[in-house]
Structure formats: structure tokens, C-alpha cells
CSV table of C-alpha atoms in Angstrom, one decimal:
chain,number,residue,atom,x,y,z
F,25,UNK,CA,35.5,-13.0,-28.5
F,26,UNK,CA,39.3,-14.1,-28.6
F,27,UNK,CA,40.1,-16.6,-25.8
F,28,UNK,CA,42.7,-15.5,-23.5
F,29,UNK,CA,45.9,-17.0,-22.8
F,30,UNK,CA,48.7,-16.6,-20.4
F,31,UNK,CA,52.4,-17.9,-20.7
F,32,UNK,CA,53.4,-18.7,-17.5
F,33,UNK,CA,57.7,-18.8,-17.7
F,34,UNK,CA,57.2,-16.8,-21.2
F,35,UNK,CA,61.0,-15.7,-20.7
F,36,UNK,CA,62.4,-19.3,-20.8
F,37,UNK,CA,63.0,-20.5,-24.0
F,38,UNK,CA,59.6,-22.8,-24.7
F,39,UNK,CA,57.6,-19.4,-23.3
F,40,UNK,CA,60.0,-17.3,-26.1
F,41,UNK,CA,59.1,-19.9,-28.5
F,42,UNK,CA,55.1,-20.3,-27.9
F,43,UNK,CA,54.8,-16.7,-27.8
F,44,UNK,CA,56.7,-16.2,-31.2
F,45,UNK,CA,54.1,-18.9,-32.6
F,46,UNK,CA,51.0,-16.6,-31.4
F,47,UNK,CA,52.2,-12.9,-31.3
F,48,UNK,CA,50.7,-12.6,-35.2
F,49,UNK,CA,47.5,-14.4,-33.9
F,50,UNK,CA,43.9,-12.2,-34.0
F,51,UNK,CA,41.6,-15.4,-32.7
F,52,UNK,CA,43.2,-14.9,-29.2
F,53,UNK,CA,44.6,-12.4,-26.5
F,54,UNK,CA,47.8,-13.2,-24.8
F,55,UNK,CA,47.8,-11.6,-21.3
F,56,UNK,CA,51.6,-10.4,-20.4
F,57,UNK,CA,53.0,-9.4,-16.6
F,58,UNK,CA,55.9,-7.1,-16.9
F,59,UNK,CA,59.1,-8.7,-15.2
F,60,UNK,CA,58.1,-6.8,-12.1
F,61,UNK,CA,54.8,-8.2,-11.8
F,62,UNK,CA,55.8,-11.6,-13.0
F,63,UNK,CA,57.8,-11.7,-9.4
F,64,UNK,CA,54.5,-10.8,-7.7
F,65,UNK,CA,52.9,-14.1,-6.6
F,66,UNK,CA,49.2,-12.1,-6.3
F,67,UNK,CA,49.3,-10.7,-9.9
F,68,UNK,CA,50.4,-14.4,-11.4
F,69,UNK,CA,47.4,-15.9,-10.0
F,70,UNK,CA,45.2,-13.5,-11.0
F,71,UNK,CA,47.1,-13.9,-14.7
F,72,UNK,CA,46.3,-17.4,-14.5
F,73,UNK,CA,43.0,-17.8,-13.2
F,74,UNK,CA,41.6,-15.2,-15.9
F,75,UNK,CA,42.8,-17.1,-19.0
F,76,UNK,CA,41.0,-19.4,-20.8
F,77,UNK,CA,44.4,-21.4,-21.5
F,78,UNK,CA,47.6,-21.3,-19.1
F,79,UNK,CA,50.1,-22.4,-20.6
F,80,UNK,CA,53.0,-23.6,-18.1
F,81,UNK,CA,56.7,-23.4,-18.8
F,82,UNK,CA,58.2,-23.8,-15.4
F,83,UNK,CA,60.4,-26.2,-13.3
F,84,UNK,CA,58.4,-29.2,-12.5
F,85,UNK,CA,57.7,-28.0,-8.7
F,86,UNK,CA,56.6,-24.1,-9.4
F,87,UNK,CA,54.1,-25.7,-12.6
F,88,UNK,CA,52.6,-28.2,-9.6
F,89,UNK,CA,52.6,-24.7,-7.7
F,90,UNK,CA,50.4,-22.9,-10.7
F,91,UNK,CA,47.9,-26.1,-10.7
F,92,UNK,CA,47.1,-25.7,-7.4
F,93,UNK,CA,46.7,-21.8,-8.3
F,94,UNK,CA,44.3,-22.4,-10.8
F,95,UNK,CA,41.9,-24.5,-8.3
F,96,UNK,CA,37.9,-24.0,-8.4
F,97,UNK,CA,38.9,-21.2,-11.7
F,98,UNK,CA,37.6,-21.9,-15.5
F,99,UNK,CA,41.1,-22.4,-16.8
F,100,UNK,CA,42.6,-24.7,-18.9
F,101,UNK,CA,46.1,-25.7,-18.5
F,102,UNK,CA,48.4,-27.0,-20.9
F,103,UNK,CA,51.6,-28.5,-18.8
F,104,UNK,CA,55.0,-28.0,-20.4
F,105,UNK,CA,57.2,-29.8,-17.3
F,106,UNK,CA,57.7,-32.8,-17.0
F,107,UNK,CA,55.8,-32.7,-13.7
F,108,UNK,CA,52.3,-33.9,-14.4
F,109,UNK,CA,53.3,-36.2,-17.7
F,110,UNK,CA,52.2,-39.6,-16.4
F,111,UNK,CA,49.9,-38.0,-13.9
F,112,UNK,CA,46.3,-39.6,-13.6
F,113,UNK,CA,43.5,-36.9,-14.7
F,114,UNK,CA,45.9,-35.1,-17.4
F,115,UNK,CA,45.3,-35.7,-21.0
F,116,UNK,CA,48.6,-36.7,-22.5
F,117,UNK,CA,49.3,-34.0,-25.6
F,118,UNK,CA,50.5,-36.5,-28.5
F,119,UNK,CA,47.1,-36.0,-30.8
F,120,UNK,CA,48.3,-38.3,-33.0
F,121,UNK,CA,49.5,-40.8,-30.5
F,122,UNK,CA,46.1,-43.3,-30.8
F,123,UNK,CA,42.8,-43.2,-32.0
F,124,UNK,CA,40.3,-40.6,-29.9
F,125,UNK,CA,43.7,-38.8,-28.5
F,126,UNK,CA,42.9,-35.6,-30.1
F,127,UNK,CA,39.0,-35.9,-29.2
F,128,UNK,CA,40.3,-35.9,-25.7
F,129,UNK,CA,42.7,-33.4,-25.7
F,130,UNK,CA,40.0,-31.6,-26.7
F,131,UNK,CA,37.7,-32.5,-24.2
F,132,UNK,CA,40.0,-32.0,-21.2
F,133,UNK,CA,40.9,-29.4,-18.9
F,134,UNK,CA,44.4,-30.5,-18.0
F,135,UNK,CA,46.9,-31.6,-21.0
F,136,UNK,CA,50.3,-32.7,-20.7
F,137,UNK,CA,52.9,-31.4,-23.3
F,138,UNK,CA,55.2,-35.1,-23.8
F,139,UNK,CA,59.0,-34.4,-23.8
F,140,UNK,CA,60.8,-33.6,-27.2
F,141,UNK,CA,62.5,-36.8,-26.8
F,142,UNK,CA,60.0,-38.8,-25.7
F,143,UNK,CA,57.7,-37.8,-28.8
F,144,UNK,CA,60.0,-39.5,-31.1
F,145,UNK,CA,60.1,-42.5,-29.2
F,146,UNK,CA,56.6,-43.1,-28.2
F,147,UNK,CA,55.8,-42.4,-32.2
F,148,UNK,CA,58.1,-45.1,-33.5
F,149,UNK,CA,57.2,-47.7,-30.4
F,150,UNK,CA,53.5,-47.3,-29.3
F,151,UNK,CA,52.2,-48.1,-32.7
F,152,UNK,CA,54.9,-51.2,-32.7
F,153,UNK,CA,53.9,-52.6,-29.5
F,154,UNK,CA,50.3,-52.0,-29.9
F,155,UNK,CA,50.1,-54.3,-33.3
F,156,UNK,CA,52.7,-57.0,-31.2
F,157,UNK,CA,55.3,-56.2,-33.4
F,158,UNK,CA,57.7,-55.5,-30.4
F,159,UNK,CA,56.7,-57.5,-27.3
F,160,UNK,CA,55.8,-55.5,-24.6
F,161,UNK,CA,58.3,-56.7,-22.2
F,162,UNK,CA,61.2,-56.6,-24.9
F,163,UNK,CA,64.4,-54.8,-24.2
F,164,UNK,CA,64.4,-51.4,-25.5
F,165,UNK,CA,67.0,-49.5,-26.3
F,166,UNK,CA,66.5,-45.5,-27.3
F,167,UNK,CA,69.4,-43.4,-28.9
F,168,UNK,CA,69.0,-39.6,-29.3
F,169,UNK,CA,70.6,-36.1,-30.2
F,170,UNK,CA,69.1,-33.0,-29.4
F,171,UNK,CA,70.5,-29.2,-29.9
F,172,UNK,CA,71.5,-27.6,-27.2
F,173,UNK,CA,68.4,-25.9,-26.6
F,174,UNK,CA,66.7,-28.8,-25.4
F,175,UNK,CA,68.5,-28.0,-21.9
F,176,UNK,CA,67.1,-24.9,-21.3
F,177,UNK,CA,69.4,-21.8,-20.6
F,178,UNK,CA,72.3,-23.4,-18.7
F,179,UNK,CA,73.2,-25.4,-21.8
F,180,UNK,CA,72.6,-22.9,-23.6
F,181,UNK,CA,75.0,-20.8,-21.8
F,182,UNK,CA,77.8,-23.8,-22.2
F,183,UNK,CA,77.7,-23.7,-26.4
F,184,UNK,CA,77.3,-20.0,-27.1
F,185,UNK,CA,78.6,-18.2,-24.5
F,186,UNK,CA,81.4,-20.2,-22.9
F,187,UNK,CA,82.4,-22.4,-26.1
F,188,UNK,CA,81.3,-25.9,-25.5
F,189,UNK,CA,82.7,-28.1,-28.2
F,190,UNK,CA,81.6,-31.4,-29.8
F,191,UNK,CA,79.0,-33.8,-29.4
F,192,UNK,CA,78.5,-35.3,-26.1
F,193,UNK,CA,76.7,-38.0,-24.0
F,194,UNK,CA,73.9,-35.9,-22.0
F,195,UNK,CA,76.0,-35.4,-18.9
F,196,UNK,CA,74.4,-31.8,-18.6
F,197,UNK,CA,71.4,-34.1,-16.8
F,198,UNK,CA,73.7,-36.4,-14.4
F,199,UNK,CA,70.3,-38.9,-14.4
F,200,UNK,CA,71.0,-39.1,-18.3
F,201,UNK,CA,74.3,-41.2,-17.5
F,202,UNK,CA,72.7,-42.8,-14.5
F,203,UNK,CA,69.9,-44.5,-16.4
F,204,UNK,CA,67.7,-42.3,-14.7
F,205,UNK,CA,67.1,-39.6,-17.1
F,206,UNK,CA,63.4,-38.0,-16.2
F,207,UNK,CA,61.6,-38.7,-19.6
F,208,UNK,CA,62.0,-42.4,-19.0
F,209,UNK,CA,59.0,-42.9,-17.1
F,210,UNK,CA,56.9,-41.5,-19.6
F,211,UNK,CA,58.6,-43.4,-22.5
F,212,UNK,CA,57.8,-46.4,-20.4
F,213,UNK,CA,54.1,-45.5,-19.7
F,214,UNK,CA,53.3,-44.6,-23.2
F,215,UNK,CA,54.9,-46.9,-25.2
F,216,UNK,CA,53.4,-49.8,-23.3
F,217,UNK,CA,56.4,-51.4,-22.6
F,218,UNK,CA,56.5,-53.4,-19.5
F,219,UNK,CA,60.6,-52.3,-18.6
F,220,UNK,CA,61.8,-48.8,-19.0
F,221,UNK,CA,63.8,-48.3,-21.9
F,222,UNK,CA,68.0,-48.0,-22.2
F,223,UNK,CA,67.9,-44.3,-23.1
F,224,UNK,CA,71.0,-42.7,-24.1
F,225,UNK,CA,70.5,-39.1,-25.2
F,226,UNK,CA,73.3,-36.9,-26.5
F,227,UNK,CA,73.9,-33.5,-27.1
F,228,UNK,CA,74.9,-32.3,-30.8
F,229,UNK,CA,76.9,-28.6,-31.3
F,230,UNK,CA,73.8,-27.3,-33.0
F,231,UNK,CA,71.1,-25.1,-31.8
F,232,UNK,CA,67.7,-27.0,-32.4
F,233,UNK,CA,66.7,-30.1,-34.3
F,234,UNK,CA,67.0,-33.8,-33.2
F,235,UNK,CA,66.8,-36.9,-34.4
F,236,UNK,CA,65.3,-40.2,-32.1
F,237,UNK,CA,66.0,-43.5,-33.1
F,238,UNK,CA,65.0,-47.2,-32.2
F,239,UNK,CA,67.4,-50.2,-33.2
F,240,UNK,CA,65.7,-53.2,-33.9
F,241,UNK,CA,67.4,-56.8,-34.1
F,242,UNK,CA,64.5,-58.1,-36.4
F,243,UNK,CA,66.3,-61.7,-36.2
F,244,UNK,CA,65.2,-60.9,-32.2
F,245,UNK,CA,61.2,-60.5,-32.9
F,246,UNK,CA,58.9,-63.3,-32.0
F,247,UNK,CA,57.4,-62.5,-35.8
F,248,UNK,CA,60.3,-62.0,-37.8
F,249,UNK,CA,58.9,-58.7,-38.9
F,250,UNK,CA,60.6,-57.1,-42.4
F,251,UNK,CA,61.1,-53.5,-42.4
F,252,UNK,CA,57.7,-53.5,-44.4
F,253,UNK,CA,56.1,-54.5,-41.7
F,254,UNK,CA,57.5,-52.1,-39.6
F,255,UNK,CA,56.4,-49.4,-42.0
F,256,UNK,CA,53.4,-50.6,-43.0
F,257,UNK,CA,52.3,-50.4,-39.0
F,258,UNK,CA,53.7,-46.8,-38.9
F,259,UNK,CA,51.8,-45.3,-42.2
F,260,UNK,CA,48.8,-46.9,-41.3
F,261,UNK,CA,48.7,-45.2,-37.5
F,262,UNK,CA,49.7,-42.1,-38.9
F,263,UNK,CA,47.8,-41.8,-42.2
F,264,UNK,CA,45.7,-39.1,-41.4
F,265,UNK,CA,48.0,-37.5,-38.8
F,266,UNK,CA,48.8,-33.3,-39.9
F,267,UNK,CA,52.0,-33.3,-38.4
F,268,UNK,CA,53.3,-36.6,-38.8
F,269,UNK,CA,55.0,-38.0,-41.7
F,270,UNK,CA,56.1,-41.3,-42.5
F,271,UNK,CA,58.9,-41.4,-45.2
F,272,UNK,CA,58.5,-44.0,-47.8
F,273,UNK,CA,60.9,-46.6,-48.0
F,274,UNK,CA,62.7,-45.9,-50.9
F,275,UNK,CA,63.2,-42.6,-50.0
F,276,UNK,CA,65.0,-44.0,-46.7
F,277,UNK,CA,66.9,-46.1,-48.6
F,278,UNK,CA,68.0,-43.3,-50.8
F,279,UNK,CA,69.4,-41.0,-47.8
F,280,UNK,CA,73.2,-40.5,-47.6
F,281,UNK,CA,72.8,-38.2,-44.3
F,282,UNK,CA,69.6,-37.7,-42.0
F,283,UNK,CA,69.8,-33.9,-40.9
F,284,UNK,CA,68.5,-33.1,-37.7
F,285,UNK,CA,67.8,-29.5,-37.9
F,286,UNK,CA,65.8,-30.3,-40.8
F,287,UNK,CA,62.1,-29.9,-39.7
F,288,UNK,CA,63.6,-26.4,-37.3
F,289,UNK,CA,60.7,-23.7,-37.2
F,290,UNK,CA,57.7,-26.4,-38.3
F,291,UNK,CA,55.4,-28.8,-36.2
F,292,UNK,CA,56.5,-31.7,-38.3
F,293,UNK,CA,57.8,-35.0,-36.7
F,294,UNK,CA,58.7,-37.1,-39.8
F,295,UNK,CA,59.4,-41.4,-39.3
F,296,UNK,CA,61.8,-43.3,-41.3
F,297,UNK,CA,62.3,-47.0,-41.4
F,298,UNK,CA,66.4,-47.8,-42.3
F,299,UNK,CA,66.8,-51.5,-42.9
F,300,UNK,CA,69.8,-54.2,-44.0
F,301,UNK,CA,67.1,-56.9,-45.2
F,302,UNK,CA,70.4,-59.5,-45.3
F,303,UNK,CA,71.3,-59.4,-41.7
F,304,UNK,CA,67.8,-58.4,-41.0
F,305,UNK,CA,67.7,-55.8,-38.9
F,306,UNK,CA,66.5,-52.5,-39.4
F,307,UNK,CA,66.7,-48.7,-37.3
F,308,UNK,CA,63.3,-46.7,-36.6
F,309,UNK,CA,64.5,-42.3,-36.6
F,310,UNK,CA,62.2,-40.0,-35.5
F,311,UNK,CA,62.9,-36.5,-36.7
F,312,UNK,CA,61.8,-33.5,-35.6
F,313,UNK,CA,62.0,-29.9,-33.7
F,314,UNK,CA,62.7,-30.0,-30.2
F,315,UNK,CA,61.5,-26.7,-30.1
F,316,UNK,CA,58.8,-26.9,-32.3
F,317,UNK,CA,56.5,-30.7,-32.5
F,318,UNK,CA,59.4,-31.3,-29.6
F,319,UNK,CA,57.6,-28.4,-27.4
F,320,UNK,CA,56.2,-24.7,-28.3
F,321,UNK,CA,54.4,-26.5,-31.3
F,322,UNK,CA,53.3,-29.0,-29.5
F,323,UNK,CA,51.8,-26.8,-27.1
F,324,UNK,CA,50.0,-24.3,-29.6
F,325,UNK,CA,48.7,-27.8,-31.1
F,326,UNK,CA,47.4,-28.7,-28.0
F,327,UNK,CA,45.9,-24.9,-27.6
F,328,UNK,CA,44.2,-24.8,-31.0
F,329,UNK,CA,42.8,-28.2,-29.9
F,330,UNK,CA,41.4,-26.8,-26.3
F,331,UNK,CA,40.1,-23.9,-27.9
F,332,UNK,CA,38.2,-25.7,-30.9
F,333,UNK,CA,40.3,-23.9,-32.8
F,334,UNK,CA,41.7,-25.2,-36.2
F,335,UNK,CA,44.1,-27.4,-35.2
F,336,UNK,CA,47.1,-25.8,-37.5
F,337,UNK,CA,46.1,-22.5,-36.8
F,338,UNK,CA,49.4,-20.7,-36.4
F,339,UNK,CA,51.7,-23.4,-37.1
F,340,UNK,CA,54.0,-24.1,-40.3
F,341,UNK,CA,52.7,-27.3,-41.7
F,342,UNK,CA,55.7,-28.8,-44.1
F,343,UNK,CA,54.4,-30.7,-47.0
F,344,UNK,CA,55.8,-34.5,-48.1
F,345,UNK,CA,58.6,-34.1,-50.3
């Protein structure tokens, strides 16, 4: 019997996005409210409380409304706010994040989706601080680009319809210039870092695609690491991971540009190590789809993984070049 599963936002862009990934899909049933009924708060609940998986892509206060919904009812919710992120009793949705993540995605009823930016960063930095590579309390700093996607419709808006130009500091979120951007917290909590993070995101003319980098001063390190250290910590965490890819270092070295929209339309995140041995220090990028590993991917991962499903079922796996 297919398992049932409601998008609850499916108009907003992750919804679009999630629903593209599953629309082909014969192992499950997606339940759908015309835009009449989606207004109706009776016929949403009863939408949510008969799936087996709800998927939430809401403002963070109307997905902590649908939790509530959902009370004493079999269903499974996967959390695509920011809302419940570093909330006790949800399952963060990073699989490959550590060891036994996936085993208990799988095993809980409330999962997390992490931020597109926050992916990138807790890939490159949890690993790092884990093996004591980077100190726990050692400052932090985080640089990003996204698409314009990654703000939802109102950016959106800015570049195509009214003719935003150029590539900008995330000003579109006032916290992003105030040091108070929203995905800090959970950078901070799953990294393991004992001070938030300097997190400067920015905002590319470009639909989708971003690229999330860590500088490191490797002079700065109580172990001196060498970018081969560095790596060697990465490909070892994510050895067996399906949708993460560590770059060798030769091919990093061999790079004359790093295109963000790259990985668009996979669940790929993809890690690569840029060094200057000399002055020794080195630049940890993340790469991936802030739509895709970033979000909707994310969240059919997360899905396939509630369901005991296949874990790539439905998504576009991209193969090592």
C-alpha cells in the first residue's frame, strides 16, 4: 500500500520543488487541497493527520501551528522551517552528518530539514571539530552565496520581476547584516562550536545553486593541520555517504572557477579543500543545491528514510567525475 503524504505550503517554492521530486512516484500517494480548501483550517488538519508523512513548508509560526495539529495522530512530520531546527525531541535531517544519523532519522517521528546554508557549513565544520582539528571555541567565520531562490518569493520577486542587479550582501534578511541571521543558532549547535559563527551570506544574480565556504588560517590551529589533514578528516566522515562528495585534492588544485549552480536539479553536496601550503592556509567550499540537498532533496531524503523506503528513491544521484 503506498504511504501517503501531504505538502503542507506545496505552492511556496520548497512545496513546488518536493512535489516535482514525487509527482512521477508509484510507492506513495500525495494527498492535494485545492486553493480553496487549503484556506480551510478543518480540511488541512484532516490532510495532515491522515498522512503517513507531512511534510511542512511554512513560516516558522504556522509549521509550530501544524505540529500542534498533528497531536495524538500517526503522522510523521518532516519540518522544512526553521522553527523546530535545534528543538529537543526532533531528529536533525543531515543523514550523513555523524555516525547513527540516518538510523535515527529513520526511527523518529519528528525530523528537522537543516537550512541550505547551514548544510554546507555543518558538513565542512562538524567533522573538523569533532577530530579537534578546529577547537571548539575557535572563531568561525562562514562566507556564502545563494541564488535568489533561497529567499522564498519576495526575492524572488526583486531579480525577475522588478530587475534586481548584482550580487549583494543578504540585506533581504535585515538579521543577515546584524549578525543575527536565523540559521546561526543551528550552525552553532551542530557544528559544536562553543561561539556562533561570523556568518556573512550573500546573494548572487542567479536562480539556484550556492557555494559555502570556511577560511581557515592553518598557521592559527593548535595542530598545524595541512590541507591533507583537513581532507583526509572529510573523505573519511563521508566515505560511504550517497550524496556527499569530497573532491580530491588535485582536482581542487586544478579548478580555475567553482560554479555554484553546478550540482542544480541533484541531491549532491560536493566538499573541496583549496590550500596555499606556503603561507599555510587553506579554504573549505561546500557546493551544492539550495533547492535540492539545500531543501526539497533534503526532505524527500528524509521521506525515503521515514518511510524505509530506498533512500535515493526519486532523487538524481550525480556520479564522481
Amino acid at each position: 500500500m503506498a504511504a501517503r503524504i501531504f505538502i503542507d505550503g506545496e505552492a511556496g517554492t520548497t512545496g513546488l520543488q518536493i512535489r516535482d521530486r514525487l509527482a512521477a512516484r508509484r510507492d506513495i500517494e500525495l494527498i492535494s487541497l485545492d486553493d480553496a480548501r487549503r484556506k480551510d483550517p478543518s480540511a488541512r488538519r484532516d490532510a495532515l493527520r491522515a498522512a503517513d508523512v507531512a511534510i511542512l513548508c511554512l513560516p516558522d509560526d504556522a509549521a509550530r501551528e501544524a505540529a500542534v495539529l498533528v497531536d495524538g495522530a500517526d503522522t510523521k512530520l518532516i519540518d522544512a522551517s526553521t522553527a523546530h531546527r535545534t528543538a529537543d525531541g526532533w531528529a536533525y535531517g543531515f543523514p550523513e552528518f555523524q555516525p547513527g544519523q540516518r538510523a535515527a532519522i529513520a526511527a523518529a517521528t519528528r525530523v528537522s530539514n537543516p537550512g541550505c546554508y547551514p548544510t554546507g557549513a555543518i558538513a565542512i565544520l562538524a567533522p573538523l571539530v569533532t577530530a579537534g582539528i578546529v577547537p571548539a571555541d575557535f572563531p568561525v567565520t562562514v562566507n556564502a552565496v545563494s541564488g535568489y531562490t533561497g529567499g522564498g518569493k519576495a526575492l524572488i520577486q526583486r531579480y525577475e520581476t522588478e530587475g534586481q542587479d548584482g550580487y549583494k550582501p543578504d540585506a533581504y534578511w535585515s538579521y543577515g547584516l546584524a549578525l543575527t541571521h536565523k540559521h546561526v543558532p543551528e550552525m552553532t549547535r551542530w557544528t559544536g562550536l562553543a561561539h556562533p559563527p561570523i556568518f556573512q551570506p550573500a546573494v548572487g544574480r542567479y536562480a539556484q545553486g550556492m557555494l559555502v565556504s570556511v577560511p581557515l588560517a592553518l598557521w592559527a590551529l593548535p595542530k598545524s593541520p595541512s590541507a591533507a589533514d583537513i581532507h583526509a578528516v572529510l573523505a573519511e566522515r563521508y566515505a560511504d555517504a550517497r550524496f556527499v562528495r569530497v573532491a580530491a585534492l588535485g582536482e581542487a588544485e586544478g579548478l580555475k572557477e567553482l560554479d555554484p549552480q553546478a550540482l542544480n536539479g541533484t541531491n549532491t553536496m560536493e566538499l573541496f579543500v583549496f590550500t596555499h601550503a606556503e603561507s599555510g592556509r587553506a579554504v573549505v567550499t561546500a557546493r551544492l543545491d539550495n533547492l535540492g540537498k539545500g531543501a526539497s532533496g533534503a526532505a524527500v531524503q528524509n521521506m525515503n528514510l521515514l518511510l524505509g523506503l530506498p533512500e535515493d528513491a526519486g532523487l538524481e544521484m550525480r556520479q564522481a567525475a
